[in-house]
Short mmCIF file of C-alpha atoms and ligand atoms in Angstrom, two decimals:
data_model
loop_
_atom_site.label_atom_id
_atom_site.label_comp_id
_atom_site.label_asym_id
_atom_site.label_seq_id
_atom_site.Cartn_x
_atom_site.Cartn_y
_atom_site.Cartn_z
CA MET Z 1 24.86 -25.68 -16.51
CA ALA Z 2 21.38 -26.09 -15.11
CA SER Z 3 22.53 -25.14 -11.63
CA SER Z 4 24.48 -22.12 -12.89
CA GLN Z 5 21.35 -20.98 -14.76
CA ALA Z 6 19.34 -21.42 -11.56
CA ARG Z 7 21.93 -19.35 -9.66
CA HIS Z 8 21.74 -16.61 -12.29
CA TRP Z 9 17.97 -16.43 -11.98
CA ARG Z 10 18.18 -16.40 -8.19
CA THR Z 11 20.49 -13.37 -8.39
CA ALA Z 12 18.14 -11.82 -10.96
CA ALA Z 13 15.17 -12.30 -8.61
CA GLN Z 14 17.18 -10.62 -5.83
CA ALA Z 15 18.06 -7.72 -8.15
CA LEU Z 16 14.42 -7.26 -9.19
CA ALA Z 17 13.41 -7.18 -5.52
CA MET Z 18 15.73 -4.16 -5.21
CA VAL Z 19 14.06 -2.52 -8.21
CA ARG Z 20 10.76 -2.89 -6.34
CA ARG Z 21 12.08 -1.72 -2.98
CA ARG Z 22 13.71 1.49 -4.20
CA GLN Z 23 12.54 3.97 -6.79
CA GLN Z 24 14.92 4.60 -9.66
CA VAL Z 25 17.64 2.35 -8.32
CA THR Z 26 20.94 2.95 -10.13
CA ARG Z 27 23.24 0.30 -11.50
CA THR Z 28 25.81 1.30 -8.87
CA GLU Z 29 23.27 0.94 -6.01
CA LEU Z 30 22.18 -2.41 -7.39
CA ALA Z 31 25.78 -3.64 -7.37
CA ASP Z 32 26.06 -2.64 -3.68
CA MET Z 33 22.73 -4.17 -2.74
CA VAL Z 34 23.30 -7.57 -4.35
CA GLY Z 35 27.01 -7.57 -3.48
CA LEU Z 36 28.44 -7.81 -7.00
CA ARG Z 37 31.42 -6.06 -8.61
CA SER Z 38 30.84 -3.94 -11.70
CA GLY Z 39 31.62 -6.67 -14.29
CA PRO Z 40 29.11 -9.23 -12.97
CA THR Z 41 26.59 -6.39 -12.42
CA SER Z 42 26.87 -5.45 -16.11
CA ASP Z 43 26.30 -9.09 -17.08
CA LEU Z 44 23.27 -9.26 -14.79
CA VAL Z 45 21.74 -6.04 -16.12
CA LYS Z 46 22.38 -7.19 -19.72
CA ARG Z 47 20.62 -10.47 -18.99
CA LEU Z 48 17.61 -8.67 -17.43
CA VAL Z 49 17.35 -6.25 -20.37
CA GLN Z 50 17.58 -9.10 -22.91
CA ALA Z 51 14.84 -11.00 -21.06
CA GLU Z 52 12.56 -7.93 -21.33
CA LEU Z 53 12.47 -7.58 -17.56
CA ILE Z 54 14.08 -4.18 -17.15
CA SER Z 55 15.10 -1.18 -19.21
CA GLU Z 56 17.82 1.36 -18.44
CA ARG Z 57 17.77 5.15 -18.53
CA SER Z 58 20.65 7.56 -18.03
CA ALA Z 59 20.74 8.74 -14.43
CA GLU Z 60 21.31 12.33 -13.44
CA GLN Z 61 24.91 12.69 -12.40
CA ALA Z 62 24.96 13.23 -8.62
CA GLY Z 63 28.69 13.85 -8.38
CA PRO Z 64 32.06 12.85 -9.83
CA GLY Z 65 32.49 9.34 -11.20
CA ARG Z 66 31.37 7.35 -14.17
CA PRO Z 67 27.87 8.02 -15.49
CA THR Z 68 25.39 5.45 -14.29
CA THR Z 69 21.89 4.38 -15.30
CA THR Z 70 18.63 3.90 -13.42
CA LEU Z 71 16.76 0.64 -13.75
CA HIS Z 72 13.06 0.50 -14.67
CA ALA Z 73 10.54 -2.11 -15.72
CA SER Z 74 10.70 -3.09 -19.36
CA PRO Z 75 7.66 -1.71 -21.25
CA THR Z 76 7.05 -5.25 -22.53
CA GLY Z 77 7.81 -6.99 -19.23
CA PRO Z 78 5.60 -8.94 -16.82
CA VAL Z 79 2.60 -7.20 -15.28
CA ALA Z 80 0.44 -7.73 -12.20
CA LEU Z 81 -3.21 -6.76 -12.53
CA VAL Z 82 -4.40 -4.69 -9.59
CA LEU Z 83 -7.93 -4.04 -8.43
CA ASP Z 84 -8.76 -1.59 -5.65
CA ILE Z 85 -12.28 -1.95 -4.22
CA ARG Z 86 -13.15 1.11 -2.13
CA HIS Z 87 -16.27 2.17 -0.26
CA GLY Z 88 -18.04 3.77 -3.20
CA ASP Z 89 -15.96 2.85 -6.21
CA TRP Z 90 -13.32 0.57 -7.71
CA ARG Z 91 -10.25 0.97 -9.89
CA LEU Z 92 -8.65 -1.64 -12.12
CA GLY Z 93 -5.16 -1.36 -13.53
CA ALA Z 94 -1.88 -3.04 -14.28
CA SER Z 95 1.43 -2.68 -12.45
CA ASP Z 96 4.88 -3.11 -13.96
CA LEU Z 97 7.47 -4.78 -11.80
CA ASP Z 98 8.87 -1.43 -10.67
CA GLY Z 99 5.47 -0.35 -9.29
CA SER Z 100 4.42 1.86 -12.23
CA VAL Z 101 0.64 1.53 -12.39
CA THR Z 102 -1.60 2.22 -15.37
CA ILE Z 103 -5.28 2.56 -14.43
CA HIS Z 104 -7.51 1.10 -17.15
CA GLU Z 105 -10.99 1.30 -15.70
CA VAL Z 106 -12.86 2.91 -12.83
CA GLY Z 107 -16.46 2.54 -11.72
CA GLY Z 108 -18.82 3.21 -8.85
CA HIS Z 109 -20.80 0.85 -6.64
CA ASP Z 110 -23.33 1.21 -3.87
CA GLY Z 111 -22.10 -1.83 -1.92
CA ILE Z 112 -25.58 -3.32 -1.78
CA ALA Z 113 -24.98 -6.52 -3.77
CA PRO Z 114 -21.41 -7.69 -3.15
CA ASP Z 115 -21.82 -10.99 -5.03
CA GLN Z 116 -22.92 -9.22 -8.19
CA LEU Z 117 -20.17 -6.67 -7.81
CA LEU Z 118 -17.50 -9.38 -7.47
CA ASP Z 119 -18.90 -11.24 -10.52
CA MET Z 120 -18.83 -8.07 -12.57
CA LEU Z 121 -15.27 -7.27 -11.44
CA ALA Z 122 -14.17 -10.83 -12.29
CA GLN Z 123 -15.36 -10.24 -15.87
CA ARG Z 124 -13.48 -6.93 -16.07
CA LEU Z 125 -10.36 -8.62 -14.69
CA ARG Z 126 -10.56 -11.39 -17.31
CA ARG Z 127 -11.03 -8.85 -20.08
CA LEU Z 128 -8.01 -6.84 -18.98
CA ALA Z 129 -5.93 -10.03 -18.60
CA ALA Z 130 -6.83 -11.05 -22.16
CA GLY Z 131 -5.42 -7.73 -23.39
CA TYR Z 132 -2.06 -8.34 -21.67
CA GLY Z 133 -1.88 -12.03 -22.61
CA ASP Z 134 1.07 -13.99 -21.23
CA ARG Z 135 2.58 -10.86 -19.66
CA VAL Z 136 0.21 -11.31 -16.69
CA VAL Z 137 2.01 -13.12 -13.85
CA GLY Z 138 -0.54 -12.56 -11.09
CA ALA Z 139 -3.17 -10.23 -9.72
CA GLY Z 140 -3.98 -8.49 -6.47
CA ILE Z 141 -7.10 -7.05 -4.91
CA THR Z 142 -7.12 -4.43 -2.17
CA VAL Z 143 -10.11 -3.87 0.07
CA PRO Z 144 -10.88 -1.45 2.91
CA GLY Z 145 -11.48 -4.35 5.25
CA LEU Z 146 -10.35 -7.84 6.10
CA ALA Z 147 -9.57 -10.66 3.71
CA VAL Z 148 -9.09 -13.93 5.58
CA ASP Z 149 -8.97 -17.41 4.04
CA GLY Z 150 -10.55 -16.11 0.84
CA ARG Z 151 -13.45 -14.47 2.65
CA LEU Z 152 -14.00 -10.77 2.70
CA SER Z 153 -15.41 -8.58 5.46
CA MET Z 154 -15.92 -4.85 4.98
CA PRO Z 155 -17.72 -3.76 8.16
CA MET Z 156 -18.31 -0.20 6.92
CA LEU Z 157 -20.35 -1.61 4.00
CA GLY Z 158 -22.01 -4.27 6.12
CA TRP Z 159 -20.20 -7.04 4.21
CA GLN Z 160 -19.50 -10.06 6.39
CA ASP Z 161 -17.68 -13.19 5.22
CA ILE Z 162 -18.28 -12.66 1.51
CA GLU Z 163 -16.99 -15.55 -0.58
CA THR Z 164 -14.30 -14.16 -2.93
CA THR Z 165 -13.81 -17.26 -5.11
CA PRO Z 166 -15.63 -15.77 -8.16
CA LEU Z 167 -13.04 -13.03 -8.15
CA THR Z 168 -9.94 -14.89 -6.96
CA SER Z 169 -10.48 -17.71 -9.44
CA ALA Z 170 -11.15 -15.35 -12.36
CA LEU Z 171 -7.64 -15.90 -13.74
CA ASP Z 172 -5.45 -18.97 -13.87
CA ARG Z 173 -2.74 -16.95 -12.13
CA PRO Z 174 -1.86 -16.44 -8.46
CA MET Z 175 -4.12 -13.88 -6.80
CA VAL Z 176 -3.32 -11.90 -3.64
CA LEU Z 177 -5.91 -10.22 -1.40
CA GLY Z 178 -4.81 -7.38 0.84
CA ASN Z 179 -5.89 -4.53 3.04
CA ASP Z 180 -5.78 -1.09 1.42
CA ALA Z 181 -3.92 0.68 4.24
CA THR Z 182 -1.28 -2.07 4.35
CA MET Z 183 -0.75 -1.81 0.61
CA ALA Z 184 -0.54 1.99 0.77
CA ALA Z 185 2.12 1.53 3.45
CA VAL Z 186 4.16 -0.73 1.16
CA ALA Z 187 4.10 1.98 -1.53
CA GLU Z 188 4.95 4.68 1.00
CA ALA Z 189 7.98 2.83 2.40
CA ARG Z 190 9.85 2.93 -0.89
CA MET Z 191 9.50 6.74 -1.08
CA HIS Z 192 11.77 7.20 1.95
CA PRO Z 193 15.46 6.55 2.54
CA ALA Z 194 16.31 2.87 2.96
CA GLU Z 195 17.96 3.48 6.34
CA LEU Z 196 14.49 4.35 7.74
CA ASN Z 197 13.83 0.65 7.55
CA SER Z 198 10.91 0.58 9.97
CA LEU Z 199 7.99 2.75 8.88
CA LEU Z 200 4.65 3.17 10.63
CA HIS Z 201 2.00 4.31 8.16
CA ILE Z 202 -1.29 5.62 9.57
CA VAL Z 203 -4.27 6.32 7.34
CA VAL Z 204 -7.49 8.15 8.27
CA GLU Z 205 -10.32 7.64 5.81
CA VAL Z 206 -13.74 6.63 7.16
CA GLY Z 207 -11.93 5.11 10.13
CA VAL Z 208 -8.27 4.73 11.02
CA GLY Z 209 -5.85 2.00 9.99
CA GLY Z 210 -2.26 1.47 9.10
CA ALA Z 211 0.65 -0.88 8.91
CA LEU Z 212 4.21 -1.36 10.05
CA ILE Z 213 6.61 -1.91 7.17
CA ALA Z 214 10.03 -3.40 7.86
CA ASP Z 215 12.57 -3.50 5.04
CA GLY Z 216 9.89 -2.77 2.46
CA ARG Z 217 7.36 -5.41 3.46
CA PRO Z 218 4.51 -5.66 5.96
CA THR Z 219 5.63 -7.41 9.13
CA PRO Z 220 4.77 -11.12 8.96
CA SER Z 221 1.63 -12.43 10.64
CA ALA Z 222 -0.14 -15.74 11.05
CA HIS Z 223 -3.29 -14.95 9.04
CA GLY Z 224 -2.38 -11.82 7.12
CA LEU Z 225 -4.25 -9.63 9.57
CA HIS Z 226 -1.30 -7.45 10.56
CA GLY Z 227 -1.80 -3.74 10.88
CA GLU Z 228 -5.39 -3.66 12.14
CA PHE Z 229 -4.34 -0.77 14.33
CA GLY Z 230 -7.81 0.76 14.15
CA HIS Z 231 -9.01 -2.11 16.33
CA LEU Z 232 -6.65 -1.45 19.23
CA PRO Z 233 -8.76 -0.64 22.31
CA PHE Z 234 -7.83 3.07 22.37
CA GLY Z 235 -11.50 4.07 22.06
CA ASP Z 236 -14.62 4.13 24.21
CA PRO Z 237 -14.73 0.68 25.92
CA ALA Z 238 -18.55 0.74 25.88
CA LEU Z 239 -18.81 0.94 22.10
CA ARG Z 240 -19.08 -2.25 20.03
CA CYS Z 241 -17.22 -1.95 16.71
CA PRO Z 242 -18.58 -3.68 13.54
CA CYS Z 243 -15.43 -5.86 13.73
CA GLY Z 244 -16.87 -7.55 16.83
CA ALA Z 245 -14.56 -6.02 19.43
CA LYS Z 246 -15.38 -3.33 21.98
CA GLY Z 247 -13.51 -0.06 22.44
CA CYS Z 248 -11.86 0.13 19.02
CA TRP Z 249 -9.78 3.23 18.24
CA THR Z 250 -11.34 3.48 14.77
CA ALA Z 251 -14.79 4.28 16.23
CA ALA Z 252 -13.52 7.78 17.06
CA PHE Z 253 -12.94 8.29 13.31
CA ASP Z 254 -16.44 7.26 12.23
CA LEU Z 255 -16.78 10.48 10.27
CA ALA Z 256 -20.52 10.15 9.67
CA GLU Z 257 -20.98 10.00 13.45
CA VAL Z 258 -18.60 12.94 13.98
CA ALA Z 259 -20.68 14.95 11.46
CA ARG Z 260 -23.90 13.98 13.24
CA ARG Z 261 -22.52 15.37 16.51
CA THR Z 262 -21.99 18.72 14.76
CA GLY Z 263 -25.59 18.67 13.48
CA VAL Z 264 -24.77 17.62 9.90
CA ASP Z 265 -26.01 14.53 8.03
CA ALA Z 266 -22.95 13.48 6.02
CA THR Z 267 -23.83 9.79 5.79
CA ALA Z 268 -23.58 9.77 1.99
CA ASP Z 269 -20.00 11.04 1.83
CA PRO Z 270 -18.49 11.77 5.25
CA ARG Z 271 -14.96 11.97 3.85
CA SER Z 272 -15.79 14.92 1.59
CA TRP Z 273 -17.60 16.61 4.47
CA LEU Z 274 -14.46 16.51 6.59
CA GLN Z 275 -12.21 17.55 3.74
CA LYS Z 276 -14.42 20.55 2.98
CA LEU Z 277 -14.49 21.47 6.64
CA TYR Z 278 -10.71 21.49 6.83
CA SER Z 279 -10.37 23.69 3.76
CA HIS Z 280 -13.08 26.15 4.94
CA PRO Z 281 -12.97 25.98 8.75
CA ASP Z 282 -16.19 26.77 10.58
CA ASP Z 283 -15.60 28.33 13.96
CA SER Z 284 -18.64 26.99 15.79
CA ASP Z 285 -18.03 25.32 19.14
CA ALA Z 286 -19.33 21.97 17.92
CA ILE Z 287 -16.95 21.93 14.93
CA ARG Z 288 -13.98 23.13 16.97
CA HIS Z 289 -14.66 20.44 19.55
CA ALA Z 290 -14.95 17.76 16.85
CA MET Z 291 -11.63 18.77 15.27
CA THR Z 292 -9.84 18.96 18.61
CA SER Z 293 -11.02 15.59 19.73
CA LEU Z 294 -10.17 13.92 16.39
CA ALA Z 295 -6.65 15.39 16.56
CA ALA Z 296 -6.25 14.27 20.20
CA ASP Z 297 -7.52 10.77 19.41
CA LEU Z 298 -5.04 10.54 16.55
CA GLY Z 299 -2.11 11.81 18.64
CA ARG Z 300 -2.86 9.50 21.56
CA GLY Z 301 -3.18 6.44 19.33
CA ILE Z 302 0.02 7.19 17.45
CA ALA Z 303 1.83 7.59 20.80
CA GLY Z 304 0.68 4.09 21.78
CA LEU Z 305 1.86 2.67 18.48
CA ILE Z 306 5.24 4.38 18.75
CA ASN Z 307 5.66 2.93 22.27
CA ALA Z 308 4.77 -0.53 20.99
CA LEU Z 309 6.58 -0.56 17.64
CA ASP Z 310 9.45 1.96 17.86
CA PRO Z 311 9.31 2.99 14.18
CA ALA Z 312 12.04 5.07 12.52
CA LEU Z 313 9.44 7.21 10.72
CA VAL Z 314 5.68 7.78 10.94
CA THR Z 315 3.80 8.74 7.76
CA LEU Z 316 0.25 10.10 7.71
CA GLY Z 317 -1.96 9.10 4.77
CA GLY Z 318 -5.52 9.90 3.69
CA LEU Z 319 -6.97 12.63 5.90
CA ALA Z 320 -4.61 11.97 8.82
CA ASP Z 321 -2.36 14.94 8.16
CA LEU Z 322 -5.38 17.26 7.85
CA VAL Z 323 -6.64 15.96 11.20
CA ARG Z 324 -3.23 16.70 12.77
CA PHE Z 325 -2.92 20.24 11.38
CA ALA Z 326 -6.53 21.25 12.06
CA SER Z 327 -5.73 21.11 15.76
CA VAL Z 328 -2.00 20.83 16.05
CA GLY Z 329 -1.86 21.71 19.76
CA ALA Z 330 -4.35 18.98 20.69
CA PHE Z 331 -2.48 16.46 18.51
CA TYR Z 332 0.94 17.10 20.06
CA ASP Z 333 -0.40 17.38 23.64
CA ALA Z 334 -1.98 13.95 23.26
CA LEU Z 335 1.05 12.53 21.46
CA ASN Z 336 3.59 13.77 24.01
CA GLY Z 337 1.36 12.83 26.91
CA GLY Z 338 1.19 9.25 25.63
CA LEU Z 339 4.83 8.73 24.70
CA MET Z 340 7.25 6.90 26.98
CA SER Z 341 10.08 9.24 28.12
CA ALA Z 342 12.55 7.29 25.99
CA HIS Z 343 10.55 8.24 22.86
CA ARG Z 344 9.67 11.74 24.04
CA ALA Z 345 13.39 12.51 24.20
CA ARG Z 346 13.79 11.60 20.49
CA PRO Z 347 10.46 10.91 18.85
CA PRO Z 348 10.35 9.64 15.28
CA GLN Z 349 9.54 12.22 12.65
CA ILE Z 350 5.85 12.34 11.72
CA VAL Z 351 5.38 13.43 8.11
CA GLN Z 352 2.65 13.60 5.51
CA ALA Z 353 2.56 10.55 3.23
CA ILE Z 354 3.87 11.24 -0.27
CA ALA Z 355 3.00 8.09 -2.22
CA GLY Z 356 -0.14 9.72 -3.69
CA ASP Z 357 -3.64 8.61 -4.58
CA ASP Z 358 -2.57 5.43 -6.31
CA ALA Z 359 -0.55 4.17 -3.33
CA THR Z 360 -2.84 1.19 -2.68
CA LEU Z 361 -2.55 0.03 -6.29
CA VAL Z 362 1.22 0.57 -6.34
CA GLY Z 363 1.67 -1.31 -3.05
CA MET Z 364 -0.51 -4.16 -4.27
CA GLY Z 365 1.41 -4.39 -7.56
CA LEU Z 366 4.71 -4.61 -5.67
CA SER Z 367 3.22 -7.19 -3.27
CA VAL Z 368 1.99 -9.41 -6.12
CA PHE Z 369 5.51 -9.42 -7.56
CA ASP Z 370 6.92 -10.17 -4.08
CA HIS Z 371 4.59 -13.14 -4.04
CA VAL Z 372 5.20 -14.60 -7.49
CA LEU Z 373 8.54 -13.41 -8.77
CA ASP Z 374 11.21 -16.00 -8.03
CA ALA Z 375 13.99 -17.74 -9.97
CA GLU Z 376 11.57 -20.30 -11.35
CA LEU Z 377 9.15 -17.72 -12.74
CA LEU Z 378 12.04 -15.76 -14.26
CA ALA Z 379 13.45 -18.84 -15.99
CA ARG Z 380 9.98 -19.60 -17.36
CA TRP Z 381 9.49 -15.99 -18.45
CA ALA Z 382 12.86 -15.90 -20.21
CA SER Z 383 12.22 -19.10 -22.09
CA ARG Z 384 8.87 -17.94 -23.44
CA GLY Z 385 10.47 -16.86 -26.70
CA ALA Z 386 12.51 -13.73 -25.94
CA GLY Z 387 16.16 -13.83 -26.98
CA VAL Z 388 17.87 -14.82 -23.77
CA ALA Z 389 21.53 -15.67 -23.35
ZN1 LIG W 401 -12.98 -2.95 15.71
#
């Protein structure tokens, strides 16, 4: 009996992984993905609904056949708390196990006192966790920088090796730290057809970054530092990057520096400066040159990544698509010039990212569940008082 229960929860964990990997997965798709016939699939779905893990909605009928349902997180199911620390602000919310995020609080910061900021965010996290009670199964924090062995570096803010324990020990639940671009890539991957199982996501914000997602997850790495594409030596070899390396690609996307070269001081908010420029183009030589060289730098770097990684699809997040379209000729000249012939003959599609502004929070929510949700957690969840068969 015990082992058959364990098997049931293992299958349930597998099914819930599918609910995370695909949006609005139908009962029929679930049956295919976990390799069950319709009877056992019905039993599985019934068990998940009874355990307050999922809820069902009628699916739009795509063609002939029996009506099916789409599977969603239960409104009373487990949640992962998600915190997104950005350059000038932070957002705190909760993610259901299907990646639906509710943002509860937002705030600004000047980045000057990281320890105080992390203490304050730990308090906010505890307060939010108290509101959700035993529904909280874990938490995740995304940062625009590196999180290694519990220490945080955000070069753009001048943060080096900041101890994250006050934040990561705020809850007696597992806590995951992750890079914002990687988490956005996780959210983006589930917006595209499953057969495009290798997705390269590139983000331009105040720098460039990205991640390669294979079958819905970031590619594995020894220290969790995958996807630091901005630090490939595609840039000026004489320039030292705040990361410690020379020649980093991301230096070309230091937007405050780009603005300075056009005679503008945009140090306070370089991202808005660029965005405004793209919506109201200025035809001066300096601006045109800046736009052309950003587009060429982006195209050349993406060519290198396509050569190295051979993705099925490339998605452009943040300002990356604006950079491409502001100087489309320069982008494609650089891209095609850098591609190996084998890729030039059939390059992957390069499209604008569609996961939206909350992509980092969604990706982090999904990643927390990837980290904690297994047969053991499900058995524990189901025995916490809900009526489970
Ligand atoms: Zn670097």
